[in-house]
Amino acid sequence: MQSRLLSAPWTRPAVRAATPRAGRVAVFGGTHGNELSGVALVGMWVKDGAEIQRSGVATTPFIANPRAVERCARYVDTDLNRAFTAENLSALSGDELPYEVRRAQEINRLFGPKGTADAYDVIFDLHNTTSNMGCTLILESSSDHFVLQMVRHVQKACAPAGCSVLLNEHPLLKYSTSRSVAKHPIGLEVGPQPQGVLRSNIFESMRLILKHALDFIELFNCGVEFPACSVDVFRVLERVDYPRDANGNITAMVHPHLQDCDWEPLSSGDPMFQTFDGRTIEYQGPGPVYPAFINEAAYYEKQQAFVTTRRETLSACAVRKLQ
Ligand SMILES: CC(=O)N[C@@H](CC(=O)O)C(=O)O
Ligand SMILES: [Zn+2]
């Protein structure tokens, strides 16, 4: 379902990108087994999926990493949300492969194959963060006009509540997600929520974002045309690690002035870390940047205290379903 340019722009000047209908949609929960909003929502929809059904769309709720869910752990052997590399997906199956690599192959068979015409149209992947990021949609491409239009729709429908957009197209920091199996991958990250905890406000926020996103797909499939628009996003720039000693142990914490300040500007000279003996370490660099995933629990092992982003406005072409 690639976006493609229509060849007769004079007949419909506003419409530049059109796609076939988004007929197959999946909602993944439990890609990380200790992020419980997605686990609970998807668990609920596996029992009764009426809430996520829309006319003309088949939506499949799916627990991506059941073993990790059972243990209430992020993963069992390796991070499933990094496992969808070409190398892993083509590795010869066998018991010696890490559980998540075998699971990635299975998911690729069910919802992919990744990068082919047979792949699912849309996968929503539900995550929680311990950071104070609120509702965030995570995009993997700045040129997926269908997804950009969906984001715009969700943001309008959510207002005045906000929904931030994190764009990760960074050549080194981008990773091979579960959702990347679909033609149009969308991550949904809602926080703050501790690992292994359910908070009703976070659960309801996630549920509402997904509702609006599915409504968009239904409207799109009914033939509604979405006019060209612009979308403000935060583009991933850099990973910032904690200060560490020679043994790799951290020697400082996120500074209280930075803690919980996701999406707020951080400029050169602003406090960033506080050492155990009370010294302040300042951010140095061109700015302002907009940090996200500040003090995310899952990222200590990934040597990341936060990511920096910059604000950018993307333009989305008008889209409508191909007749
Ligand atoms: C906290 C967390 O798990 N965040 C997700 C973000 C994403 O889905 O891209 C991850 O690192 O896989
Ligand atoms: Zn996650």
XYZ file of N, CA and C in Angstrom, residues 41-228:
564
model
N -5.260 -3.576 27.714
C -6.215 -3.218 26.648
C -6.330 -4.348 25.628
N -5.185 -4.834 25.176
C -5.229 -5.890 24.166
C -5.843 -7.163 24.758
N -5.509 -7.464 26.006
C -6.121 -8.620 26.674
C -7.640 -8.508 26.686
N -8.113 -7.310 26.949
C -9.557 -7.051 26.973
C -10.161 -7.234 25.574
N -9.469 -6.725 24.561
C -10.008 -6.802 23.188
C -9.885 -8.191 22.593
N -8.963 -8.989 23.098
C -8.908 -10.384 22.622
C -10.194 -11.095 23.071
N -10.677 -10.757 24.252
C -11.935 -11.365 24.741
C -13.140 -10.813 24.002
N -13.154 -9.500 23.787
C -14.261 -8.860 23.096
C -13.727 -7.655 22.331
N -13.684 -7.821 21.015
C -13.042 -6.806 20.184
C -13.995 -5.776 19.604
N -15.250 -5.739 20.076
C -16.250 -4.846 19.465
C -15.747 -3.397 19.430
N -15.096 -2.985 20.502
C -14.647 -1.591 20.624
C -13.655 -1.169 19.524
N -12.877 -2.114 19.032
C -11.869 -1.724 18.036
C -12.292 -2.098 16.609
N -13.502 -2.606 16.448
C -13.950 -2.918 15.082
C -14.529 -1.668 14.424
N -14.264 -1.536 13.148
C -14.795 -0.435 12.359
C -15.266 -1.040 11.043
N -16.242 -0.368 10.395
C -16.756 -0.971 9.161
C -15.669 -0.943 8.086
N -15.522 -2.041 7.409
C -14.556 -2.126 6.314
C -13.124 -2.370 6.742
N -12.894 -2.578 8.026
C -11.534 -2.823 8.522
C -11.553 -4.048 9.425
N -10.585 -4.916 9.257
C -10.440 -6.022 10.206
C -9.284 -5.674 11.133
N -9.582 -5.505 12.412
C -8.545 -5.137 13.384
C -8.270 -6.309 14.307
N -7.014 -6.721 14.354
C -6.606 -7.875 15.150
C -5.842 -7.423 16.391
N -6.381 -7.700 17.588
C -5.609 -7.416 18.805
C -4.641 -8.569 19.056
N -3.417 -8.267 19.475
C -2.384 -9.305 19.512
C -1.370 -9.027 20.615
N -1.162 -10.035 21.474
C -0.108 -9.930 22.504
C 1.210 -10.362 21.852
N 2.113 -9.407 21.722
C 3.316 -9.655 20.916
C 4.340 -10.540 21.630
N 4.501 -10.355 22.935
C 5.503 -11.144 23.655
C 4.877 -11.814 24.894
N 4.103 -12.901 24.659
C 3.356 -13.520 25.762
C 4.244 -14.019 26.905
N 5.436 -14.501 26.602
C 6.303 -14.982 27.682
C 6.778 -13.849 28.582
N 7.056 -12.717 27.959
C 7.467 -11.553 28.754
C 6.283 -11.034 29.574
N 5.088 -11.117 28.997
C 3.888 -10.691 29.730
C 3.689 -11.579 30.962
N 3.851 -12.873 30.760
C 3.705 -13.836 31.852
C 4.663 -13.518 33.005
N 5.862 -13.112 32.657
C 6.865 -12.784 33.682
C 6.806 -11.332 34.136
N 5.974 -10.547 33.490
C 5.932 -9.103 33.720
C 7.339 -8.511 33.621
N 8.016 -8.865 32.526
C 9.370 -8.360 32.264
C 9.369 -7.704 30.891
N 10.326 -6.854 30.643
C 10.408 -6.218 29.319
C 10.585 -7.283 28.247
N 11.499 -8.230 28.500
C 11.734 -9.317 27.551
C 12.295 -10.510 28.291
N 12.399 -11.621 27.583
C 12.929 -12.841 28.181
C 14.421 -12.988 27.848
N 14.741 -12.990 26.537
C 16.146 -13.143 26.117
C 16.733 -11.849 25.556
N 15.934 -11.173 24.747
C 16.432 -9.964 24.087
C 15.232 -9.090 23.731
N 15.474 -7.805 23.534
C 14.377 -6.854 23.345
C 13.648 -7.114 22.016
N 12.382 -7.544 22.104
C 11.605 -7.840 20.886
C 11.516 -6.618 19.973
N 11.489 -5.428 20.587
C 11.313 -4.221 19.771
C 12.618 -3.738 19.123
N 13.621 -4.599 19.132
C 14.876 -4.355 18.403
C 15.170 -5.541 17.486
N 14.262 -6.516 17.469
C 14.587 -7.837 16.903
C 14.209 -8.023 15.442
N 13.536 -7.030 14.834
C 13.007 -7.257 13.483
C 13.989 -6.824 12.400
N 15.235 -7.265 12.550
C 16.265 -6.974 11.550
C 16.174 -8.028 10.444
N 16.692 -7.674 9.264
C 16.694 -8.627 8.150
C 17.445 -9.889 8.562
N 18.523 -9.705 9.303
C 19.339 -10.837 9.737
C 18.540 -11.798 10.634
N 17.867 -11.239 11.638
C 17.061 -12.088 12.527
C 15.922 -12.773 11.773
N 15.264 -12.001 10.915
C 14.068 -12.545 10.260
C 14.418 -13.655 9.274
N 15.668 -13.668 8.834
C 16.057 -14.718 7.881
C 16.921 -15.791 8.541
N 17.178 -15.669 9.850
C 17.998 -16.677 10.536
C 17.292 -18.025 10.493
N 18.055 -19.088 10.345
C 17.454 -20.422 10.317
C 16.858 -20.717 11.686
N 15.584 -21.081 11.695
C 14.894 -21.291 12.971
C 15.476 -22.497 13.693
N 15.391 -22.416 14.981
C 15.870 -23.514 15.803
C 15.777 -23.116 17.253
N 15.886 -24.090 18.120
C 15.737 -23.827 19.546
C 16.853 -22.970 20.107
N 17.975 -22.944 19.386
C 19.107 -22.186 19.937
C 18.942 -20.675 19.737
N 17.970 -20.272 18.898
C 17.745 -18.831 18.710
C 17.075 -18.261 19.961
N 17.410 -17.018 20.327
C 16.730 -16.375 21.457
C 15.207 -16.401 21.242
N 14.467 -16.517 22.347
C 13.004 -16.592 22.243
C 12.447 -15.462 21.395
N 12.883 -14.229 21.645
C 12.304 -13.086 20.917
C 12.636 -13.109 19.423
N 13.747 -13.726 19.056
C 14.062 -13.822 17.625
C 13.097 -14.802 16.963
N 12.827 -15.909 17.663
C 11.843 -16.865 17.129
C 10.465 -16.219 17.055
N 10.135 -15.448 18.082
C 8.840 -14.767 18.104
C 8.751 -13.719 16.979
N 9.844 -13.027 16.729
C 9.868 -12.030 15.646
C 9.590 -12.718 14.307
N 10.156 -13.889 14.124
C 9.924 -14.622 12.869
C 8.454 -15.016 12.748
N 7.895 -15.425 13.874
C 6.483 -15.824 13.880
C 5.590 -14.620 13.560
N 5.881 -13.495 14.202
C 5.108 -12.268 13.971
C 5.254 -11.833 12.516
N 6.446 -11.992 11.985
C 6.685 -11.632 10.586
C 5.874 -12.524 9.642
N 5.720 -13.787 10.028
C 4.887 -14.681 9.210
C 3.419 -14.304 9.296
N 2.977 -13.926 10.505
C 1.562 -13.623 10.719
C 1.151 -12.272 10.131
N 2.032 -11.265 10.268
C 1.627 -9.890 9.923
C 2.432 -9.300 8.776
N 3.477 -9.985 8.334
C 4.317 -9.490 7.251
C 4.025 -10.266 5.984
N 5.041 -10.698 5.280
C 6.447 -10.409 5.561
C 6.785 -8.918 5.417
N 7.639 -8.466 6.323
C 8.070 -7.074 6.346
C 8.568 -6.646 4.973
N 8.088 -5.487 4.521
C 8.560 -4.927 3.251
C 7.907 -5.522 2.011
N 6.859 -6.331 2.193
C 6.193 -6.925 1.028
C 4.746 -6.440 0.916
N 4.148 -6.695 -0.230
C 2.755 -6.303 -0.466
C 1.794 -7.078 0.430
N 2.221 -8.251 0.914
C 1.346 -9.072 1.763
C 1.260 -8.587 3.200
N 2.134 -7.668 3.584
C 2.182 -7.227 4.985
C 0.894 -6.503 5.383
N 0.601 -6.525 6.675
C -0.528 -5.761 7.196
C -0.380 -4.289 6.816
N -1.521 -3.615 6.711
C -1.461 -2.197 6.347
C -0.959 -1.347 7.504
N -1.566 -1.561 8.675
C -1.233 -0.715 9.825
C -1.007 -1.592 11.054
N 0.062 -1.326 11.793
C 0.201 -1.919 13.135
C 0.384 -0.788 14.138
N -0.516 -0.772 15.122
C -0.357 0.108 16.281
C 0.332 -0.703 17.358
N 1.389 -0.171 17.929
C 2.133 -0.893 18.953
C 2.067 -0.082 20.251
N 1.457 -0.677 21.272
C 1.147 0.072 22.494
C 2.249 -0.066 23.538
N 2.812 1.059 23.968
C 3.907 1.081 24.949
C 3.610 2.067 26.068
N 4.265 1.816 27.206
C 4.275 2.803 28.291
C 5.695 3.217 28.585
N 5.809 4.438 29.039
C 7.109 4.945 29.467
C 7.016 5.416 30.918
N 8.141 5.334 31.622
C 8.191 5.885 32.980
C 8.444 7.388 32.924
N 8.705 7.916 31.723
C 8.944 9.354 31.555
C 7.617 10.109 31.499
N 7.715 11.395 31.763
C 6.524 12.241 31.789
C 6.214 12.790 30.396
N 6.039 11.882 29.435
C 5.875 12.307 28.041
C 4.431 12.509 27.625
N 3.493 12.169 28.476
C 2.087 12.257 28.067
C 1.826 11.290 26.933
N 0.894 11.652 26.053
C 0.592 10.802 24.897
C 1.528 11.155 23.755
N 2.162 10.150 23.212
C 3.107 10.372 22.109
C 2.881 9.331 21.021
N 2.830 9.793 19.786
C 2.821 8.870 18.645
C 4.251 8.814 18.115
N 4.735 7.607 17.857
C 6.107 7.462 17.356
C 6.060 7.054 15.886
N 6.690 7.873 15.051
C 6.711 7.622 13.607
C 8.108 7.215 13.160
N 8.146 6.416 12.112
C 9.426 5.939 11.598
C 9.776 6.567 10.259
N 8.850 7.358 9.691
C 9.103 7.977 8.389
C 8.428 9.341 8.303
N 9.161 10.313 7.762
C 8.600 11.665 7.601
C 7.839 11.782 6.291
N 7.830 10.712 5.484
C 7.173 10.812 4.175
C 5.996 9.846 4.037
N 5.535 9.325 5.167
C 4.344 8.471 5.141
C 3.122 9.383 5.330
N 2.578 9.831 4.214
C 1.517 10.845 4.273
C 0.236 10.312 4.904
N -0.008 9.030 4.710
C -1.185 8.417 5.346
C -1.062 8.529 6.870
N 0.103 8.196 7.394
C 0.304 8.263 8.843
C 0.298 9.717 9.331
N 0.900 10.605 8.558
C 0.897 12.015 8.968
C -0.529 12.551 9.046
N -1.358 12.159 8.089
C -2.757 12.592 8.122
C -3.487 11.986 9.319
N -3.142 10.757 9.648
C -3.758 10.117 10.821
C -3.373 10.883 12.089
N -2.105 11.253 12.178
C -1.621 12.005 13.336
C -2.390 13.318 13.484
N -2.544 14.000 12.369
C -3.257 15.276 12.355
C -4.691 15.071 12.863
N -5.325 14.018 12.365
C -6.695 13.713 12.780
C -6.753 13.442 14.288
N -5.817 12.638 14.775
C -5.798 12.292 16.197
C -5.577 13.552 17.036
N -4.659 14.394 16.596
C -4.378 15.616 17.366
C -5.597 16.524 17.423
N -6.306 16.654 16.303
C -7.502 17.506 16.291
C -8.582 16.920 17.202
N -8.712 15.589 17.129
C -9.769 14.938 17.907
C -9.471 14.973 19.408
N -8.189 15.027 19.770
C -7.793 15.010 21.188
C -7.863 16.371 21.846
N -7.754 17.416 21.037
C -7.629 18.765 21.580
C -8.762 19.054 22.570
N -8.537 19.791 23.647
C -7.305 20.522 23.936
C -6.178 19.665 24.544
N -6.445 18.397 24.841
C -5.348 17.551 25.322
C -4.342 17.407 24.177
N -3.094 17.315 24.522
C -2.059 17.250 23.475
C -1.673 15.826 23.139
N -1.088 15.659 21.979
C -0.519 14.372 21.595
C 0.748 14.682 20.801
N 1.904 14.434 21.407
C 3.174 14.769 20.758
C 3.528 13.724 19.711
N 4.410 14.104 18.810
C 4.858 13.183 17.769
C 6.379 13.103 17.803
N 6.875 11.900 18.002
C 8.310 11.657 17.997
C 8.649 10.963 16.688
N 9.540 11.590 15.919
C 9.933 11.021 14.630
C 11.335 10.450 14.770
N 11.455 9.134 14.578
C 12.789 8.524 14.649
C 13.206 8.013 13.278
N 13.976 8.860 12.596
C 14.543 8.463 11.304
C 16.065 8.470 11.399
N 16.570 8.509 12.621
C 18.016 8.642 12.822
C 18.739 7.391 12.322
N 19.758 7.561 11.479
C 20.409 6.390 10.881
C 21.000 5.428 11.915
N 21.454 5.942 13.043
C 22.067 5.060 14.042
C 21.126 4.736 15.193
N 20.219 5.643 15.502
C 19.366 5.443 16.681
C 18.043 4.758 16.342
N 17.763 4.627 15.058
C 16.534 3.934 14.647
C 16.708 2.434 14.912
N 15.631 1.748 15.298
C 15.748 0.319 15.582
C 14.606 -0.435 14.900
N 14.755 -1.758 14.873
C 13.839 -2.602 14.108
C 12.686 -3.065 14.986
N 11.607 -2.306 14.940
C 10.480 -2.504 15.852
C 9.544 -3.628 15.393
N 8.726 -4.084 16.312
C 7.680 -5.068 15.989
C 6.749 -4.509 14.919
N 6.372 -3.254 15.098
C 5.408 -2.639 14.178
C 5.977 -2.438 12.775
N 7.325 -2.494 12.649
C 7.951 -2.221 11.354
C 7.607 -3.282 10.314
N 6.961 -4.351 10.754
C 6.477 -5.388 9.841
C 5.371 -4.830 8.926
N 4.622 -3.840 9.431
C 3.490 -3.295 8.659
C 3.952 -2.246 7.657
N 3.064 -1.988 6.689
C 3.359 -0.921 5.725
C 3.368 0.436 6.415
N 2.459 0.593 7.379
C 2.380 1.866 8.104
C 2.509 1.593 9.603
N 3.720 1.690 10.133
C 3.937 1.419 11.554
C 3.687 2.662 12.415
N 3.012 2.455 13.540
C 2.753 3.573 14.459
C 2.938 3.098 15.898
N 3.822 3.748 16.604
C 4.004 3.459 18.032
C 3.159 4.412 18.849
N 2.613 3.886 19.938
C 1.836 4.730 20.841
C 2.492 4.605 22.210
N 3.008 5.688 22.714
C 3.794 5.679 23.948
C 3.098 6.590 24.945
N 2.651 6.042 26.069
C 1.943 6.891 27.024
C 2.569 6.762 28.403
N 2.786 7.905 29.038
C 3.394 7.912 30.362
C 3.084 9.213 31.087
N 3.436 9.317 32.371
C 4.306 8.372 33.066
C 3.535 7.232 33.720
N 4.108 6.049 33.620
C 3.573 4.893 34.337
C 4.753 3.982 34.683
N 4.857 3.603 35.970
C 5.952 2.694 36.335
C 5.803 1.352 35.625
N 6.900 0.653 35.469
C 6.872 -0.695 34.909
C 6.086 -1.610 35.847
N 5.275 -2.477 35.285
C 4.513 -3.437 36.092
C 3.329 -2.835 36.829
N 2.962 -1.608 36.466
C 1.858 -0.912 37.157
C 0.817 -0.499 36.129
N -0.456 -0.559 36.540
C -1.538 -0.011 35.718
C -2.060 1.257 36.372
N -2.150 2.316 35.628
C -2.777 3.546 36.125
C -3.970 3.831 35.223
N -5.133 4.081 35.828
C -6.351 4.216 35.029
C -6.277 5.399 34.058
N -5.637 6.505 34.495
C -5.590 7.669 33.590
C -4.768 7.363 32.336
N -3.690 6.609 32.499
C -2.822 6.276 31.360
C -3.545 5.278 30.441
N -4.183 4.308 31.043
C -4.983 3.316 30.311
C -6.033 4.026 29.452
N -6.775 4.960 30.058
C -7.846 5.656 29.321
C -7.289 6.566 28.238
N -6.158 7.204 28.480
C -5.558 8.062 27.441
C -5.167 7.234 26.229
N -4.562 6.084 26.501
C -4.119 5.220 25.401
C -5.330 4.732 24.598
N -6.354 4.348 25.316
C -7.576 3.852 24.682
C -8.195 4.900 23.762
N -8.188 6.148 24.220
C -8.796 7.235 23.452
C -7.991 7.562 22.191
N -6.673 7.581 22.307
C -5.837 7.857 21.118
C -6.111 6.784 20.061
N -6.162 5.543 20.504
C -6.380 4.453 19.550
C -7.766 4.561 18.911
N -8.749 4.943 19.706
C -10.104 5.128 19.164
C -10.091 6.139 18.013
N -9.454 7.291 18.242
C -9.407 8.321 17.199
C -8.646 7.835 15.971
N -7.580 7.078 16.203
C -6.784 6.572 15.071
C -7.608 5.594 14.236
N -8.369 4.722 14.900
C -9.212 3.771 14.168
C -10.353 4.494 13.452
N -10.868 5.545 14.083
C -11.906 6.348 13.425
C -11.360 6.944 12.123
N -10.107 7.405 12.183
C -9.482 7.954 10.968
C -9.464 6.905 9.860
N -9.058 5.694 10.216
C -8.965 4.634 9.195
C -10.341 4.356 8.594
N -11.349 4.372 9.434
C -12.705 4.143 8.935
C -13.126 5.254 7.963
N -12.863 6.502 8.336
C -13.206 7.624 7.458
C -12.455 7.515 6.130
N -11.178 7.196 6.237
C -10.344 7.049 5.033
C -10.934 5.977 4.117
N -11.284 4.860 4.703
C -11.818 3.756 3.899
C -13.182 4.070 3.299
N -13.909 5.003 3.940
C -15.198 5.414 3.372
C -15.022 6.369 2.211
N -13.786 6.778 1.930
C -13.529 7.656 0.797
C -13.354 9.117 1.159
N -13.362 9.429 2.448
C -13.153 10.828 2.858
C -11.764 11.279 2.415
N -11.711 12.490 1.888
C -10.435 13.045 1.451
C -9.894 13.959 2.542
N -8.640 13.775 2.881
C -8.030 14.605 3.924
C -7.112 15.613 3.243
N -7.404 16.914 3.407
C -6.644 17.937 2.677
C -5.201 18.062 3.190
N -4.345 18.603 2.337
C -2.948 18.823 2.714
C -2.896 19.594 4.034
